[in-house]
Structures are given as C-alpha cells and as structure tokens.
Amino acid sequence: MSQALLAGLARTAQPQSMVRRFLALDAVVTGANGLAYAAASGPLGEFLGVDSGLLLELGLFLTVYAVGVGLLASRPQPPATGVKLVVDVNLLWTALSVVALVAWLEPTTAGLLWIPAQAATVAGFAVLQWTALRAATR
C-alpha cells in the first residue's frame, strides 16, 4: 500500500498518528458490533441465522477486545508488540469467520452476506494497522 494512500486514509502523514487512528477506528467499529451482538443477540441471531448464545459470547468478547484496542490507541506511541497482537487477533478473527461459515454455521441469507463482510472489514483493519506500523518503525 503506498504511503500517500495510507496517509489519505488516515488523514495524516505522521506514521505514529496513522497507527493510533487505525486502532481507534477498529476499537469504535468493533465496540459497536460487540455491543449490538451482546444487547440484541436474540433478534440478531435470528436475523443472521447464528445461535443467540454464541452471538452473546462473541458480543462480550468483542466489547472487551474493543476496550483493549481503544486503550492501545490512546497511547501516544502504541507499542509495536501490542499493535502486532491486534493485527494477529484480527487475522485470526477473519480466518475463523470464514471457517465457521463453511464448517458449522447455517446462516440466513443476511448472515451469508454479513459474515464475509465483517470478516473483510476486520482483515482491512489488520492490513491498515500493519502497514501503518511498518511505516512508523522505519
């Protein structure tokens, strides 16, 4: 990914600010998703064709994870190890979403659209965060 494109997406040319902004965006989106899963696991589970108990557990996990990512984003210089951990967890989430879709979930049409879309979003966060971290550590 080119430095100019990355700077445009982050709205800053400062690599450390890019890392923080991409982490913060991840925290906000993940937190909103987690809160929605936790608060409305029954209706969302029915809509997506995913067990409401599983959705509740995922929602709680995502909410806690988002708080951690947000705390990392709030640091003036997030440690590279922490950012790498976020990237790894995001990539793991992406892979597990695809495996779950193929191996054991029986989603509705909405779920068939939502699960890959959220997996692609999370993968996008991982790419942005990794690229920004590499730029910041040069």
PDB file of C-alpha atoms in Angstrom:
ATOM      1  CA  MET A   1       0.000   0.000   0.000  1.00  0.00           C
ATOM      2  CA  SER A   2       1.500   3.344  -0.966  1.00  0.00           C
ATOM      3  CA  GLN A   3       2.438   5.873   1.699  1.00  0.00           C
ATOM      4  CA  ALA A   4       0.247   8.512   0.013  1.00  0.00           C
ATOM      5  CA  LEU A   5      -2.831   6.260   0.049  1.00  0.00           C
ATOM      6  CA  LEU A   6      -2.208   5.328   3.663  1.00  0.00           C
ATOM      7  CA  ALA A   7      -1.771   8.995   4.632  1.00  0.00           C
ATOM      8  CA  GLY A   8      -5.009   9.862   2.821  1.00  0.00           C
ATOM      9  CA  LEU A   9      -6.950   7.149   4.619  1.00  0.00           C
ATOM     10  CA  ALA A  10      -5.524   8.195   7.989  1.00  0.00           C
ATOM     11  CA  ARG A  11      -5.779  11.913   7.157  1.00  0.00           C
ATOM     12  CA  THR A  12      -2.267  12.426   8.432  1.00  0.00           C
ATOM     13  CA  ALA A  13       1.241  11.921   7.073  1.00  0.00           C
ATOM     14  CA  GLN A  14       2.629  11.078  10.528  1.00  0.00           C
ATOM     15  CA  PRO A  15       3.029   7.291  10.745  1.00  0.00           C
ATOM     16  CA  GLN A  16       2.549   7.117  14.538  1.00  0.00           C
ATOM     17  CA  SER A  17      -0.731   9.022  14.190  1.00  0.00           C
ATOM     18  CA  MET A  18      -1.786   6.598  11.445  1.00  0.00           C
ATOM     19  CA  VAL A  19      -1.288   3.647  13.780  1.00  0.00           C
ATOM     20  CA  ARG A  20      -3.322   5.322  16.517  1.00  0.00           C
ATOM     21  CA  ARG A  21      -6.138   6.335  14.155  1.00  0.00           C
ATOM     22  CA  PHE A  22      -6.475   2.880  12.612  1.00  0.00           C
ATOM     23  CA  LEU A  23      -6.502   1.316  16.068  1.00  0.00           C
ATOM     24  CA  ALA A  24      -9.127   3.827  17.230  1.00  0.00           C
ATOM     25  CA  LEU A  25     -11.314   3.147  14.182  1.00  0.00           C
ATOM     26  CA  ASP A  26     -11.040  -0.579  14.847  1.00  0.00           C
ATOM     27  CA  ALA A  27     -11.997  -0.029  18.505  1.00  0.00           C
ATOM     28  CA  VAL A  28     -15.073   2.017  17.617  1.00  0.00           C
ATOM     29  CA  VAL A  29     -16.359  -0.364  14.933  1.00  0.00           C
ATOM     30  CA  THR A  30     -15.575  -3.488  16.958  1.00  0.00           C
ATOM     31  CA  GLY A  31     -17.107  -1.988  20.096  1.00  0.00           C
ATOM     32  CA  ALA A  32     -20.302  -1.051  18.292  1.00  0.00           C
ATOM     33  CA  ASN A  33     -20.506  -4.517  16.768  1.00  0.00           C
ATOM     34  CA  GLY A  34     -19.838  -6.167  20.126  1.00  0.00           C
ATOM     35  CA  LEU A  35     -22.431  -4.082  21.943  1.00  0.00           C
ATOM     36  CA  ALA A  36     -25.009  -4.840  19.261  1.00  0.00           C
ATOM     37  CA  TYR A  37     -24.292  -8.580  19.434  1.00  0.00           C
ATOM     38  CA  ALA A  38     -24.482  -8.556  23.229  1.00  0.00           C
ATOM     39  CA  ALA A  39     -27.560  -6.338  23.569  1.00  0.00           C
ATOM     40  CA  ALA A  40     -29.585  -7.853  20.753  1.00  0.00           C
ATOM     41  CA  SER A  41     -28.223 -11.395  20.497  1.00  0.00           C
ATOM     42  CA  GLY A  42     -31.720 -12.886  20.194  1.00  0.00           C
ATOM     43  CA  PRO A  43     -33.080 -10.802  17.319  1.00  0.00           C
ATOM     44  CA  LEU A  44     -29.701 -10.542  15.563  1.00  0.00           C
ATOM     45  CA  GLY A  45     -29.123 -14.272  15.969  1.00  0.00           C
ATOM     46  CA  GLU A  46     -32.460 -14.984  14.364  1.00  0.00           C
ATOM     47  CA  PHE A  47     -31.820 -12.457  11.579  1.00  0.00           C
ATOM     48  CA  LEU A  48     -28.327 -13.795  10.820  1.00  0.00           C
ATOM     49  CA  GLY A  49     -29.062 -17.460  11.500  1.00  0.00           C
ATOM     50  CA  VAL A  50     -26.464 -17.643  14.285  1.00  0.00           C
ATOM     51  CA  ASP A  51     -27.120 -19.120  17.726  1.00  0.00           C
ATOM     52  CA  SER A  52     -28.031 -16.307  20.109  1.00  0.00           C
ATOM     53  CA  GLY A  53     -25.833 -17.746  22.877  1.00  0.00           C
ATOM     54  CA  LEU A  54     -22.830 -17.735  20.573  1.00  0.00           C
ATOM     55  CA  LEU A  55     -23.654 -14.214  19.457  1.00  0.00           C
ATOM     56  CA  LEU A  56     -23.892 -13.056  23.077  1.00  0.00           C
ATOM     57  CA  GLU A  57     -20.484 -14.568  23.885  1.00  0.00           C
ATOM     58  CA  LEU A  58     -18.955 -13.025  20.767  1.00  0.00           C
ATOM     59  CA  GLY A  59     -20.500  -9.696  21.659  1.00  0.00           C
ATOM     60  CA  LEU A  60     -18.996  -9.752  25.141  1.00  0.00           C
ATOM     61  CA  PHE A  61     -15.594 -10.764  23.767  1.00  0.00           C
ATOM     62  CA  LEU A  62     -15.679  -8.059  21.100  1.00  0.00           C
ATOM     63  CA  THR A  63     -16.677  -5.405  23.613  1.00  0.00           C
ATOM     64  CA  VAL A  64     -13.774  -6.255  25.923  1.00  0.00           C
ATOM     65  CA  TYR A  65     -11.401  -6.529  22.947  1.00  0.00           C
ATOM     66  CA  ALA A  66     -12.524  -3.116  21.682  1.00  0.00           C
ATOM     67  CA  VAL A  67     -11.766  -1.549  25.060  1.00  0.00           C
ATOM     68  CA  GLY A  68      -8.253  -3.021  24.912  1.00  0.00           C
ATOM     69  CA  VAL A  69      -7.700  -1.774  21.356  1.00  0.00           C
ATOM     70  CA  GLY A  70      -9.035   1.636  22.375  1.00  0.00           C
ATOM     71  CA  LEU A  71      -6.619   1.801  25.309  1.00  0.00           C
ATOM     72  CA  LEU A  72      -3.769   0.906  22.965  1.00  0.00           C
ATOM     73  CA  ALA A  73      -4.895   3.627  20.536  1.00  0.00           C
ATOM     74  CA  SER A  74      -4.937   6.179  23.350  1.00  0.00           C
ATOM     75  CA  ARG A  75      -1.221   5.797  23.985  1.00  0.00           C
ATOM     76  CA  PRO A  76       0.988   8.471  22.385  1.00  0.00           C
ATOM     77  CA  GLN A  77       3.132   5.709  20.907  1.00  0.00           C
ATOM     78  CA  PRO A  78       1.392   2.332  20.969  1.00  0.00           C
ATOM     79  CA  PRO A  79       3.987  -0.410  21.488  1.00  0.00           C
ATOM     80  CA  ALA A  80       4.721  -2.432  18.375  1.00  0.00           C
ATOM     81  CA  THR A  81       4.094  -5.685  20.242  1.00  0.00           C
ATOM     82  CA  GLY A  82       0.580  -4.568  21.163  1.00  0.00           C
ATOM     83  CA  VAL A  83      -0.199  -3.455  17.618  1.00  0.00           C
ATOM     84  CA  LYS A  84       1.118  -6.752  16.236  1.00  0.00           C
ATOM     85  CA  LEU A  85      -1.119  -8.618  18.681  1.00  0.00           C
ATOM     86  CA  VAL A  86      -4.152  -6.662  17.437  1.00  0.00           C
ATOM     87  CA  VAL A  87      -3.187  -7.440  13.836  1.00  0.00           C
ATOM     88  CA  ASP A  88      -2.813 -11.150  14.700  1.00  0.00           C
ATOM     89  CA  VAL A  89      -6.162 -11.293  16.519  1.00  0.00           C
ATOM     90  CA  ASN A  90      -7.839  -9.514  13.584  1.00  0.00           C
ATOM     91  CA  LEU A  91      -6.367 -12.006  11.116  1.00  0.00           C
ATOM     92  CA  LEU A  92      -7.410 -14.909  13.348  1.00  0.00           C
ATOM     93  CA  TRP A  93     -10.950 -13.481  13.566  1.00  0.00           C
ATOM     94  CA  THR A  94     -11.048 -13.225   9.769  1.00  0.00           C
ATOM     95  CA  ALA A  95      -9.911 -16.819   9.277  1.00  0.00           C
ATOM     96  CA  LEU A  96     -12.263 -18.200  11.938  1.00  0.00           C
ATOM     97  CA  SER A  97     -15.194 -16.307  10.427  1.00  0.00           C
ATOM     98  CA  VAL A  98     -14.596 -17.996   7.074  1.00  0.00           C
ATOM     99  CA  VAL A  99     -14.058 -21.422   8.662  1.00  0.00           C
ATOM    100  CA  ALA A 100     -17.206 -21.061  10.771  1.00  0.00           C
ATOM    101  CA  LEU A 101     -19.215 -20.040   7.721  1.00  0.00           C
ATOM    102  CA  VAL A 102     -18.048 -23.088   5.766  1.00  0.00           C
ATOM    103  CA  ALA A 103     -17.766 -25.668   8.546  1.00  0.00           C
ATOM    104  CA  TRP A 104     -20.555 -25.245  11.063  1.00  0.00           C
ATOM    105  CA  LEU A 105     -22.764 -22.194  10.747  1.00  0.00           C
ATOM    106  CA  GLU A 106     -26.035 -22.369   8.848  1.00  0.00           C
ATOM    107  CA  PRO A 107     -26.725 -18.668   8.347  1.00  0.00           C
ATOM    108  CA  THR A 108     -29.663 -16.995   6.732  1.00  0.00           C
ATOM    109  CA  THR A 109     -29.141 -15.008   3.537  1.00  0.00           C
ATOM    110  CA  ALA A 110     -28.409 -11.972   5.699  1.00  0.00           C
ATOM    111  CA  GLY A 111     -25.801 -13.983   7.594  1.00  0.00           C
ATOM    112  CA  LEU A 112     -24.263 -15.195   4.340  1.00  0.00           C
ATOM    113  CA  LEU A 113     -23.755 -11.545   3.427  1.00  0.00           C
ATOM    114  CA  TRP A 114     -22.845 -10.196   6.877  1.00  0.00           C
ATOM    115  CA  ILE A 115     -20.251 -12.756   7.972  1.00  0.00           C
ATOM    116  CA  PRO A 116     -17.920 -12.328   4.960  1.00  0.00           C
ATOM    117  CA  ALA A 117     -18.448  -8.544   5.011  1.00  0.00           C
ATOM    118  CA  GLN A 118     -17.424  -8.236   8.655  1.00  0.00           C
ATOM    119  CA  ALA A 119     -14.508 -10.620   8.071  1.00  0.00           C
ATOM    120  CA  ALA A 120     -13.314  -8.454   5.163  1.00  0.00           C
ATOM    121  CA  THR A 121     -13.648  -5.335   7.313  1.00  0.00           C
ATOM    122  CA  VAL A 122     -11.558  -6.878  10.083  1.00  0.00           C
ATOM    123  CA  ALA A 123      -8.969  -8.034   7.545  1.00  0.00           C
ATOM    124  CA  GLY A 124      -8.876  -4.474   6.210  1.00  0.00           C
ATOM    125  CA  PHE A 125      -8.173  -3.161   9.713  1.00  0.00           C
ATOM    126  CA  ALA A 126      -5.307  -5.656  10.027  1.00  0.00           C
ATOM    127  CA  VAL A 127      -3.766  -4.541   6.728  1.00  0.00           C
ATOM    128  CA  LEU A 128      -4.072  -0.853   7.598  1.00  0.00           C
ATOM    129  CA  GLN A 129      -2.649  -1.358  11.085  1.00  0.00           C
ATOM    130  CA  TRP A 130       0.258  -3.491   9.887  1.00  0.00           C
ATOM    131  CA  THR A 131       1.130  -1.104   7.076  1.00  0.00           C
ATOM    132  CA  ALA A 132       0.972   1.914   9.389  1.00  0.00           C
ATOM    133  CA  LEU A 133       3.093   0.123  11.988  1.00  0.00           C
ATOM    134  CA  ARG A 134       5.734  -0.683   9.377  1.00  0.00           C
ATOM    135  CA  ALA A 135       5.782   2.959   8.299  1.00  0.00           C
ATOM    136  CA  ALA A 136       6.088   4.089  11.922  1.00  0.00           C
ATOM    137  CA  THR A 137       9.007   1.768  12.674  1.00  0.00           C
ATOM    138  CA  ARG A 138      11.104   2.781   9.655  1.00  0.00           C
TER     139      ARG A 138
END
